Short mmCIF file of N, CA and C in Angstrom, two decimals:
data_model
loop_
_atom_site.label_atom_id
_atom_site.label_comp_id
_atom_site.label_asym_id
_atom_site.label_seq_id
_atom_site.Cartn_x
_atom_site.Cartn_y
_atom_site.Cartn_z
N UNK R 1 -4.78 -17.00 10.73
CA UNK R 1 -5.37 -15.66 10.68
C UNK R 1 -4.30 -14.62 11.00
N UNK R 2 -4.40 -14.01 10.18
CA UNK R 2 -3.43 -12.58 10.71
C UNK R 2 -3.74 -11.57 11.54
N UNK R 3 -2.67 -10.94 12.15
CA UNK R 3 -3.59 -10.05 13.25
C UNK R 3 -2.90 -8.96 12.73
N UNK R 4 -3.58 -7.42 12.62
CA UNK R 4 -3.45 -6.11 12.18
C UNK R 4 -3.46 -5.32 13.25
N UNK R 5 -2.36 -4.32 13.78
CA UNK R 5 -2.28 -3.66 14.53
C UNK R 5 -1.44 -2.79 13.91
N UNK R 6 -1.48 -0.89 15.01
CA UNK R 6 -0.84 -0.70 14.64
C UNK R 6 0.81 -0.52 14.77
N UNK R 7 1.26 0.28 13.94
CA UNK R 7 2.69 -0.35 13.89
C UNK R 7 3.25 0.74 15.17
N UNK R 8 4.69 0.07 15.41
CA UNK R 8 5.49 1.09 16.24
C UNK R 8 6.68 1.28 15.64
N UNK R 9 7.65 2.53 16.27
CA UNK R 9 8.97 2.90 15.95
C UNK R 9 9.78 1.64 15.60
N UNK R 10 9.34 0.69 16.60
CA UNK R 10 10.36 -0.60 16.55
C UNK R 10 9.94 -1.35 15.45
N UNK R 11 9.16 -1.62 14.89
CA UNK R 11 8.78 -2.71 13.95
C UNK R 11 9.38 -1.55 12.21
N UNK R 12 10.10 -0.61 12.17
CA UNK R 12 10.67 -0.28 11.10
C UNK R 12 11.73 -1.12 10.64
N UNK R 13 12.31 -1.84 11.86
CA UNK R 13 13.64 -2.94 11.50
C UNK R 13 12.98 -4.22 10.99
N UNK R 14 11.45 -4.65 10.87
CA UNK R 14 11.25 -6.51 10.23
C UNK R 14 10.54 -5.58 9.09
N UNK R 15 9.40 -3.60 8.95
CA UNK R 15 9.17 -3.52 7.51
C UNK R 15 10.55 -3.47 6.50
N UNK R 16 11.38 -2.80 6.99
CA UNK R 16 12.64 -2.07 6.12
C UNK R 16 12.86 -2.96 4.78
N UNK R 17 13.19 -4.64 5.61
CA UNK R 17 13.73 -5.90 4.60
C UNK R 17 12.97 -6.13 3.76
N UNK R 18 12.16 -6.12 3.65
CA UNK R 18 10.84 -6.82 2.58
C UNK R 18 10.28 -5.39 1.85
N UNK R 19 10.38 -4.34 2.29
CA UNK R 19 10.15 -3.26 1.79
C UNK R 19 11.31 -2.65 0.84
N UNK R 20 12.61 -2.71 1.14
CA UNK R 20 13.29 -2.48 0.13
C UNK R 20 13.33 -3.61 -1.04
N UNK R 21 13.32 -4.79 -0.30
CA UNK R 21 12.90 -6.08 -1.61
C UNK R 21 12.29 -5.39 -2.65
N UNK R 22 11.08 -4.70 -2.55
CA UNK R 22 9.99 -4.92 -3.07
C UNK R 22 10.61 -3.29 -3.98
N UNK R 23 10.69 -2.53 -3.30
CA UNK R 23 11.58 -0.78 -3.80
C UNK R 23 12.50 -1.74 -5.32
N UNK R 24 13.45 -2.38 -4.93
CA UNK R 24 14.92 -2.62 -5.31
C UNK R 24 14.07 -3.34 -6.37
N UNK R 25 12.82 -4.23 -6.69
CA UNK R 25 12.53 -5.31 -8.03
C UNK R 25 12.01 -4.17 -8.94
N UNK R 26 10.96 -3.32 -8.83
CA UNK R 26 10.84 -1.68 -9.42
C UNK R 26 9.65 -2.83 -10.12
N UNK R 27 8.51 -3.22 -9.73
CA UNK R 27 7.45 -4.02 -10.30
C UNK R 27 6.12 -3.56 -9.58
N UNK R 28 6.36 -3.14 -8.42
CA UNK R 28 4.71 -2.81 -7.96
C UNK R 28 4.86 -1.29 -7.49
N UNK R 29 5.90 -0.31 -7.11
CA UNK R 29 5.51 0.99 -6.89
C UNK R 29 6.03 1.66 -7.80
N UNK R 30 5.99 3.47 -7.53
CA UNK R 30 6.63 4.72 -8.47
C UNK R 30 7.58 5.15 -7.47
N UNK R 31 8.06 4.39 -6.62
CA UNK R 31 9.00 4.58 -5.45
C UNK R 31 10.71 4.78 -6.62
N UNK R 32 11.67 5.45 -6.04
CA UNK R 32 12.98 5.52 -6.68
C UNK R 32 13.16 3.96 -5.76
N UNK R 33 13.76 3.19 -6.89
CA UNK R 33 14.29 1.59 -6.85
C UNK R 33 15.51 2.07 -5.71
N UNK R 34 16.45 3.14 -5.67
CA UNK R 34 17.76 3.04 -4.59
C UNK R 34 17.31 4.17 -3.67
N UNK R 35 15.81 4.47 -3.06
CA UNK R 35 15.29 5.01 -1.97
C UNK R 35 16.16 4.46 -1.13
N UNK R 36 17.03 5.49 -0.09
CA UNK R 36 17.44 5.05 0.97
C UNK R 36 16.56 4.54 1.88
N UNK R 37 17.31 3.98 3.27
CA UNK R 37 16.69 3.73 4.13
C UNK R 37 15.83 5.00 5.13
N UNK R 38 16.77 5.83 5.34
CA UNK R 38 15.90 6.76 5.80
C UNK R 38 15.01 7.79 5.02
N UNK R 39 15.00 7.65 3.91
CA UNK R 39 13.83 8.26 3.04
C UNK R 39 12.66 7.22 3.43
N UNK R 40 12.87 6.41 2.72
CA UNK R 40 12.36 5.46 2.95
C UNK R 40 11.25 5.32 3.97
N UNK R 41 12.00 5.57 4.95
CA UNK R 41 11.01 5.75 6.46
C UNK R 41 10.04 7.18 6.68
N UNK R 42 10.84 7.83 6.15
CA UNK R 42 10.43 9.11 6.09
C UNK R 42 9.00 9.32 5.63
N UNK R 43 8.82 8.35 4.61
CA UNK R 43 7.91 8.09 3.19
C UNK R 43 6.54 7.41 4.08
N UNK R 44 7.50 5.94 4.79
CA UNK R 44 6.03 4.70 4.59
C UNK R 44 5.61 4.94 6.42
N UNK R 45 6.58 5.40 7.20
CA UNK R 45 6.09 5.56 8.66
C UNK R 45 5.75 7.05 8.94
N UNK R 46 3.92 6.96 8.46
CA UNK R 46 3.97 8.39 8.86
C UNK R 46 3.06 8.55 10.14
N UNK R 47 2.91 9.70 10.04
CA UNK R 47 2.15 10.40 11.78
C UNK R 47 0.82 10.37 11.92
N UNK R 48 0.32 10.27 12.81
CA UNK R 48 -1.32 10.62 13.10
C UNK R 48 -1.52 12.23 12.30
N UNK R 49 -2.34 12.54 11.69
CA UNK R 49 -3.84 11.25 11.56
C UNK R 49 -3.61 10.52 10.92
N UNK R 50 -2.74 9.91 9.88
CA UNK R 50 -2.45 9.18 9.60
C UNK R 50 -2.06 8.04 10.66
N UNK R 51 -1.59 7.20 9.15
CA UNK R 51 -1.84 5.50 10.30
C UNK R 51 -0.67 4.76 9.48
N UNK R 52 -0.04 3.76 10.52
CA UNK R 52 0.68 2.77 9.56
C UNK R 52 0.35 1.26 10.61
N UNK R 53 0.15 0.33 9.94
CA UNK R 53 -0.05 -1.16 10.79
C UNK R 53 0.83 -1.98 9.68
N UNK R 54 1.23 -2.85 11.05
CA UNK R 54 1.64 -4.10 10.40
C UNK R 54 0.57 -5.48 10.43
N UNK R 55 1.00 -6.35 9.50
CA UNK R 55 0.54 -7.76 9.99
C UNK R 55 1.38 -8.84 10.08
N UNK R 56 0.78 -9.40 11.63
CA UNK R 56 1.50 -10.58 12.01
C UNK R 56 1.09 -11.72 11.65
N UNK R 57 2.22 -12.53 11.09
CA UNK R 57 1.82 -14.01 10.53
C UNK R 57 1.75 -14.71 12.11
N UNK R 58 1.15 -16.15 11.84
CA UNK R 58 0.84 -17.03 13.27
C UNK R 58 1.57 -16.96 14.29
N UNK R 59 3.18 -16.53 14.00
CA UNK R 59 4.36 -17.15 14.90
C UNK R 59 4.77 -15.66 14.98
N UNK R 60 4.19 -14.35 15.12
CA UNK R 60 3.79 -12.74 15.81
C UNK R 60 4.94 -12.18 14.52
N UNK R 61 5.72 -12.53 13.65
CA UNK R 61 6.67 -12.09 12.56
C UNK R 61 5.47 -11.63 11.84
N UNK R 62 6.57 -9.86 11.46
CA UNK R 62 5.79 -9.15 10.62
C UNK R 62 5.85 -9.70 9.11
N UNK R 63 4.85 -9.73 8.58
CA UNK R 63 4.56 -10.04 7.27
C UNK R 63 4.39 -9.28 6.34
N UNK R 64 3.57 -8.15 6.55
CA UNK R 64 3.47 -6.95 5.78
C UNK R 64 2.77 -5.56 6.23
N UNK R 65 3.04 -4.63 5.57
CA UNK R 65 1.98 -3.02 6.44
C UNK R 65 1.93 -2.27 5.60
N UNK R 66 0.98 -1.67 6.27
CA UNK R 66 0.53 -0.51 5.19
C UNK R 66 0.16 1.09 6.17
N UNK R 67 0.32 1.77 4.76
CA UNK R 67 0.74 3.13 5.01
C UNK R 67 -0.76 3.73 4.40
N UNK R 68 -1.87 4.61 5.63
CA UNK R 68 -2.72 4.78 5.27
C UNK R 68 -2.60 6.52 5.85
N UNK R 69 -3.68 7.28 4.62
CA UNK R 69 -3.38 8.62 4.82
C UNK R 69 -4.53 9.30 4.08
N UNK R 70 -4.50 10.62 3.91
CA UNK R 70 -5.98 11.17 3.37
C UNK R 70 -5.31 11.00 1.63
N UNK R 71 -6.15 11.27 0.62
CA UNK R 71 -5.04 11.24 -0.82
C UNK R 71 -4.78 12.60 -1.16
N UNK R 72 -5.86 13.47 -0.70
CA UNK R 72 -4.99 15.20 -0.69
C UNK R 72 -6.01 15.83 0.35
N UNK R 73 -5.32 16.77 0.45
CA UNK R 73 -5.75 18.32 1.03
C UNK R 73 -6.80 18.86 0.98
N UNK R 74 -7.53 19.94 1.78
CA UNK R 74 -8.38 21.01 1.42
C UNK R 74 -9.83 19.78 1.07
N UNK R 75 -9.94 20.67 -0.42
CA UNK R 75 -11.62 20.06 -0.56
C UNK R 75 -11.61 18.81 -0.92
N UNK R 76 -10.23 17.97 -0.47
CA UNK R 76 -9.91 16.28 -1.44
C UNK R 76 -9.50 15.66 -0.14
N UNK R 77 -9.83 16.82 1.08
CA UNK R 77 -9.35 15.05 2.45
C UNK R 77 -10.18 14.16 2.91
N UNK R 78 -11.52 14.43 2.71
CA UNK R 78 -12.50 13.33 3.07
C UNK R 78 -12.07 11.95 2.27
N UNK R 79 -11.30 11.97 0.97
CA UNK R 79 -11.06 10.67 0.34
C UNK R 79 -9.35 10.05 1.08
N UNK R 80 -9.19 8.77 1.49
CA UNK R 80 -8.25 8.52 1.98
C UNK R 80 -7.46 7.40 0.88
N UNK R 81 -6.17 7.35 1.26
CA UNK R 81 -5.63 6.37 0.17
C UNK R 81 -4.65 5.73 1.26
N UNK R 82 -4.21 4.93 0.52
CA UNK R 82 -2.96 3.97 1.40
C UNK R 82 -1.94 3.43 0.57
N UNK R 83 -0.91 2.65 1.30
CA UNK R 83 0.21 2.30 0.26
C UNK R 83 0.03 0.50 1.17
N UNK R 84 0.65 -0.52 0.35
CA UNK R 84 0.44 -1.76 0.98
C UNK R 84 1.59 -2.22 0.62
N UNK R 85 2.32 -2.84 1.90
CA UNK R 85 3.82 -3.84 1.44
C UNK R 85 3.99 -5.27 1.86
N UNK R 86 3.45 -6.20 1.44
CA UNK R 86 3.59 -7.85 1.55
C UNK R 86 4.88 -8.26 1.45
N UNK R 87 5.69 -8.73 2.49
CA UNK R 87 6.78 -9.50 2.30
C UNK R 87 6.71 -10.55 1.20
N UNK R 88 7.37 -10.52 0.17
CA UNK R 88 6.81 -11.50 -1.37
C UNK R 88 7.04 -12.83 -0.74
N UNK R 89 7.69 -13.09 0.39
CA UNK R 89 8.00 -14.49 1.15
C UNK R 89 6.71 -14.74 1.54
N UNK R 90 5.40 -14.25 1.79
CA UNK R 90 4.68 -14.59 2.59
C UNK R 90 3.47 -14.19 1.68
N UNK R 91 3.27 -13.58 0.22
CA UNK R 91 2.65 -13.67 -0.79
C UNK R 91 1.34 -14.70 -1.24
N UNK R 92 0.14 -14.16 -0.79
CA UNK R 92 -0.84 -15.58 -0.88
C UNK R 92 -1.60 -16.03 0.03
N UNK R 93 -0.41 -15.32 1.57
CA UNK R 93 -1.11 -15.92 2.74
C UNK R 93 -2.26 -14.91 4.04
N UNK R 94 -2.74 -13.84 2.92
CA UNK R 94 -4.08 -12.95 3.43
C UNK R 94 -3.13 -11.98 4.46
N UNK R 95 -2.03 -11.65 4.04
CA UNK R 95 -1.93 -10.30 5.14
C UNK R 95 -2.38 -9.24 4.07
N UNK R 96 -2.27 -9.28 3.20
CA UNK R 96 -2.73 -8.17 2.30
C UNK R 96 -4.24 -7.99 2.38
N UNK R 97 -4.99 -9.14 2.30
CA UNK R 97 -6.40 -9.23 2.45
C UNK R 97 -6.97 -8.42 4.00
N UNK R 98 -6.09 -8.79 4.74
CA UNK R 98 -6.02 -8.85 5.95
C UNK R 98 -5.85 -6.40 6.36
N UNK R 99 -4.96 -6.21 5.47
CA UNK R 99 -4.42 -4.86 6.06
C UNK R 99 -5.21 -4.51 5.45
N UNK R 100 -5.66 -4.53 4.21
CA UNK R 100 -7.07 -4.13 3.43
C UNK R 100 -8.41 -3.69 4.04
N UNK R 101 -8.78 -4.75 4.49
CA UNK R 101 -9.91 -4.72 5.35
C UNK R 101 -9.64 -3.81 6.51
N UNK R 102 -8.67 -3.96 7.06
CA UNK R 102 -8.31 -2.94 8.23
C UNK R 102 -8.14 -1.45 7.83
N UNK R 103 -7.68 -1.26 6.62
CA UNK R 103 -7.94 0.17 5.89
C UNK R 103 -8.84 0.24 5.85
N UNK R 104 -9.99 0.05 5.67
CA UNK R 104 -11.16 0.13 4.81
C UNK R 104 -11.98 0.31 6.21
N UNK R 105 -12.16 -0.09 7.44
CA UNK R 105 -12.35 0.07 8.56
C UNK R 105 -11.77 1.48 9.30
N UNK R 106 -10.75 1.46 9.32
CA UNK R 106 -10.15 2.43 9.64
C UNK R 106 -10.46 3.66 8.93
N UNK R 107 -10.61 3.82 7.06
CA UNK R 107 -11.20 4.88 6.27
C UNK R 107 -12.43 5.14 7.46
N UNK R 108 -13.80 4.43 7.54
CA UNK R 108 -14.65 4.42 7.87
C UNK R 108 -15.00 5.25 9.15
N UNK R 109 -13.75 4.80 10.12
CA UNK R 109 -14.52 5.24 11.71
C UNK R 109 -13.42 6.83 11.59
N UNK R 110 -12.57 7.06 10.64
CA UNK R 110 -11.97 7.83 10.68
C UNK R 110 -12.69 9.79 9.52
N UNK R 111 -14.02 8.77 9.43
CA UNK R 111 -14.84 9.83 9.07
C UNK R 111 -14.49 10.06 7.22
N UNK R 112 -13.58 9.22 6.76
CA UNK R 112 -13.72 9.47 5.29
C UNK R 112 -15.05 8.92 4.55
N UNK R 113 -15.35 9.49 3.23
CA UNK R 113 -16.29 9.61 2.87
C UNK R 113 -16.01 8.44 1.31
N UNK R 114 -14.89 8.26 0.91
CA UNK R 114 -13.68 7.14 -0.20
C UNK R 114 -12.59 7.00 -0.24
N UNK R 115 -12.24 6.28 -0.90
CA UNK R 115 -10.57 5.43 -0.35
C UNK R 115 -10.41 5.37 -1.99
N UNK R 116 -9.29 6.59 -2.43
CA UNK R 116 -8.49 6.26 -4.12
C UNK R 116 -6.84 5.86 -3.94
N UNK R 117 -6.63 4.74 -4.46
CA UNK R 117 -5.67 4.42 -4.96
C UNK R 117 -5.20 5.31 -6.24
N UNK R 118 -4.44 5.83 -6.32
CA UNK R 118 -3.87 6.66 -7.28
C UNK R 118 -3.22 5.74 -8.70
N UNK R 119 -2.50 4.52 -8.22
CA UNK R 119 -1.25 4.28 -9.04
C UNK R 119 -0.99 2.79 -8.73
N UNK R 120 -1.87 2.28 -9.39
CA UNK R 120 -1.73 0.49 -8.97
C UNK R 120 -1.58 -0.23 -10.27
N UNK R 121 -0.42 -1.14 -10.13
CA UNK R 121 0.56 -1.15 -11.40
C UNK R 121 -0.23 -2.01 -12.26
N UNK R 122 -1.06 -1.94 -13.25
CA UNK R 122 -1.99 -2.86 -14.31
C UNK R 122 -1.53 -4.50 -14.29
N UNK R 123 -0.25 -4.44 -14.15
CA UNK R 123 0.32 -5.88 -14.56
C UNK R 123 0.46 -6.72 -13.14
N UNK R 124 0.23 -5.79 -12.15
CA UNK R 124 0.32 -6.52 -10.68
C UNK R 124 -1.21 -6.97 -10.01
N UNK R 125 -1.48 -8.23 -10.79
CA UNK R 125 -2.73 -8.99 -11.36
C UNK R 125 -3.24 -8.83 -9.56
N UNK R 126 -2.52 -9.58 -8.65
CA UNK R 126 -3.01 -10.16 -7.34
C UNK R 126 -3.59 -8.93 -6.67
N UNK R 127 -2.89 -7.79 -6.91
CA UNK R 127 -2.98 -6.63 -6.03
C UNK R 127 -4.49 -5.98 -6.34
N UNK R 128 -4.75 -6.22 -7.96
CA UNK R 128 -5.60 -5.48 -8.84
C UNK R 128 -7.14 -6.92 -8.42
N UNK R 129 -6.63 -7.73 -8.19
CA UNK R 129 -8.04 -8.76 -8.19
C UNK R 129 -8.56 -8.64 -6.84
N UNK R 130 -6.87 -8.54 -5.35
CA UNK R 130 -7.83 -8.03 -4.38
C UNK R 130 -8.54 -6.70 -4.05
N UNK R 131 -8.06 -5.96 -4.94
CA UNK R 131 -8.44 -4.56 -4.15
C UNK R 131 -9.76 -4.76 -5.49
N UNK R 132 -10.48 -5.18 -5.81
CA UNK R 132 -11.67 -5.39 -6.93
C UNK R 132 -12.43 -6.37 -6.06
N UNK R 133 -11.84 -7.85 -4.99
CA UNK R 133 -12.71 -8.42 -4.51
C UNK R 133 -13.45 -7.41 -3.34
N UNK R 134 -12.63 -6.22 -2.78
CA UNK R 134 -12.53 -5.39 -1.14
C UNK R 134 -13.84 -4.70 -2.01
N UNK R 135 -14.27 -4.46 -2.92
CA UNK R 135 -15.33 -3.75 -3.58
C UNK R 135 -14.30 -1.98 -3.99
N UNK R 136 -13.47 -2.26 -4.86
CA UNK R 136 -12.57 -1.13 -5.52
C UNK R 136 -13.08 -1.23 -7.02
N UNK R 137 -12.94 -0.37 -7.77
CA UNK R 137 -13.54 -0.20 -9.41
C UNK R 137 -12.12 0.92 -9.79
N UNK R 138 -11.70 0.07 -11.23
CA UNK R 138 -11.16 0.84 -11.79
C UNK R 138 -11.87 1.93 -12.40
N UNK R 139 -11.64 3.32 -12.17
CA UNK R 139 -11.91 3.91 -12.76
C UNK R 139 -11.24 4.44 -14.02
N UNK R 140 -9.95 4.57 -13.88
CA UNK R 140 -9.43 4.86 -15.32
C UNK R 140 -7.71 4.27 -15.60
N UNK R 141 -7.55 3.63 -16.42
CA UNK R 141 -5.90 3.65 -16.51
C UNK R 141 -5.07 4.59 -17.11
N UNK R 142 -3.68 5.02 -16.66
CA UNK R 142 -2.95 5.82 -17.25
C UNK R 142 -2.35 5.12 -18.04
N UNK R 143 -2.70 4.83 -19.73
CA UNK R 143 -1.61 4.05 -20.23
C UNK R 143 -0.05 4.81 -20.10
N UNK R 144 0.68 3.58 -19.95
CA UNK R 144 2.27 3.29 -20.53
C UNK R 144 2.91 4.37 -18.87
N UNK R 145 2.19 4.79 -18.06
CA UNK R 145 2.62 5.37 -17.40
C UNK R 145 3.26 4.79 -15.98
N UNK R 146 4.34 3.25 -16.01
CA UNK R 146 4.91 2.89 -15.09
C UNK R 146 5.82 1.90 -16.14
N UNK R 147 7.34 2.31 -15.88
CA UNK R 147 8.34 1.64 -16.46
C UNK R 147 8.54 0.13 -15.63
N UNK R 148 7.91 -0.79 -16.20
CA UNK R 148 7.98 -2.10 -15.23
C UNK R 148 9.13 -2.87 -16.02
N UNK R 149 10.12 -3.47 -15.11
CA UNK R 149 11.54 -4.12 -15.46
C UNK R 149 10.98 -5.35 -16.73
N UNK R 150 10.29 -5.82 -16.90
CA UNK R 150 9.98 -7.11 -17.22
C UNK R 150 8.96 -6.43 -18.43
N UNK R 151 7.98 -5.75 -18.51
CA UNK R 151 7.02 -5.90 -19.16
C UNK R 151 7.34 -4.04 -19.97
N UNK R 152 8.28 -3.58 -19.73
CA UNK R 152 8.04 -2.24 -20.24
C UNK R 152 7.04 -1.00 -19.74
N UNK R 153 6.80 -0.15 -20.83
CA UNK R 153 5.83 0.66 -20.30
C UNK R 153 4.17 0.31 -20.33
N UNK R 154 3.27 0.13 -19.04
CA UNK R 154 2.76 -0.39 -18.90
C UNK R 154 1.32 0.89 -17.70
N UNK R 155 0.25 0.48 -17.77
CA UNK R 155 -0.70 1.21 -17.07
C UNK R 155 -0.95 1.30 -15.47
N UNK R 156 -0.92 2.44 -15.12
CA UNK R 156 -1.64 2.78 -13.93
C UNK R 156 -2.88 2.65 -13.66
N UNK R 157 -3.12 1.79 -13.02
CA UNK R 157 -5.17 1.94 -12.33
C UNK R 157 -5.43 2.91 -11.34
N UNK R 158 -6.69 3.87 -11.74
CA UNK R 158 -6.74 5.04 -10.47
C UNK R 158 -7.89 4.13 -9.87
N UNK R 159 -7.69 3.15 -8.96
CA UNK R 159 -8.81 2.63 -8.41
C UNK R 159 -9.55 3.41 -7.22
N UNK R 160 -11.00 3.24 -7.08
CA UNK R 160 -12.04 3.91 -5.84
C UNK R 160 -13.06 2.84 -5.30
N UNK R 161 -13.27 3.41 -4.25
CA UNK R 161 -14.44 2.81 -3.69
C UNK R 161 -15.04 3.46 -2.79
N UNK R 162 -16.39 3.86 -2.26
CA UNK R 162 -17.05 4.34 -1.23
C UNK R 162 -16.80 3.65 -0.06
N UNK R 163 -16.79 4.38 1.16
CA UNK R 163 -16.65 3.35 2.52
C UNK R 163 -17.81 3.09 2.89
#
């Protein structure tokens, strides 16, 4: 079982590695592939009210975290969105399932009213089947609108769900 907490200043040194992995393959975000490190941070560790948690695999090593936040401003902050980063080493083994649910909790007691994913890459099957098992619905794809290394130009899912 994984445990979800949230993150601290110190745990930017076990996200950084697996997070630029994931920046540097240019397959699951709209992140710049040579984001420095301190952009970087700038980006995925943000402030209250916002939230960032990690998850710990069995042996307390971070596995993956996520970056949770409102998705806009003004008459659009009751809806919250998040960003999710799985160490691909550890791919399969429910920290994603795991920070999910803890978003989705966290949306909840934090008074949002839905949770949109903006930009979830069509071809990144695992990401797209869990956030559909968490009860998410595509609502619309942007065709051809994410240059994926492997597959070309390829669709964005604006996925939603009520909390």
């Amino acid at each position: 079982r994984m445990l979800v907490r949230d993150a601290t200043a110190a745990d930017w040194q076990a996200i950084w590695p697996f997070l630029q992995r994931i920046l540097v393959a240019g397959e699951t975000y709209s992140y710049d592939r040579d984001l420095t490190e301190t952009e970087a941070r700038r980006v995925w560790m943000v402030t209250p009210p916002a939230r960032v948690t990690v998850a710990e695999g069995a042996n307390g090593t971070v596995v993956g975290s996520a970056s949770m936040y409102r998705n806009r401003g003004g008459p659009g902050s009751h809806v919250a969105s998040a960003s999710f980063m799985v160490d691909p080493d550890c791919a399969g083994r429910g920290a994603g399932r795991a920070l999910g649910e803890d978003m989705i909790a966290w949306a909840r007691s934090a008074g949002f009213r839905a949770i949109q994913f903006n930009a979830v890459v069509e071809t990144n099957t695992p990401a797209v089947a869990l956030w559909r098992s968490l009860g998410f619905d595509v609502l619309a794809t942007v065709p051809e609108a994410f240059h994926h290394p492997a597959h070309g130009y390829v669709g964005l899912h604006v996925m939603h769900r009520f909390v």
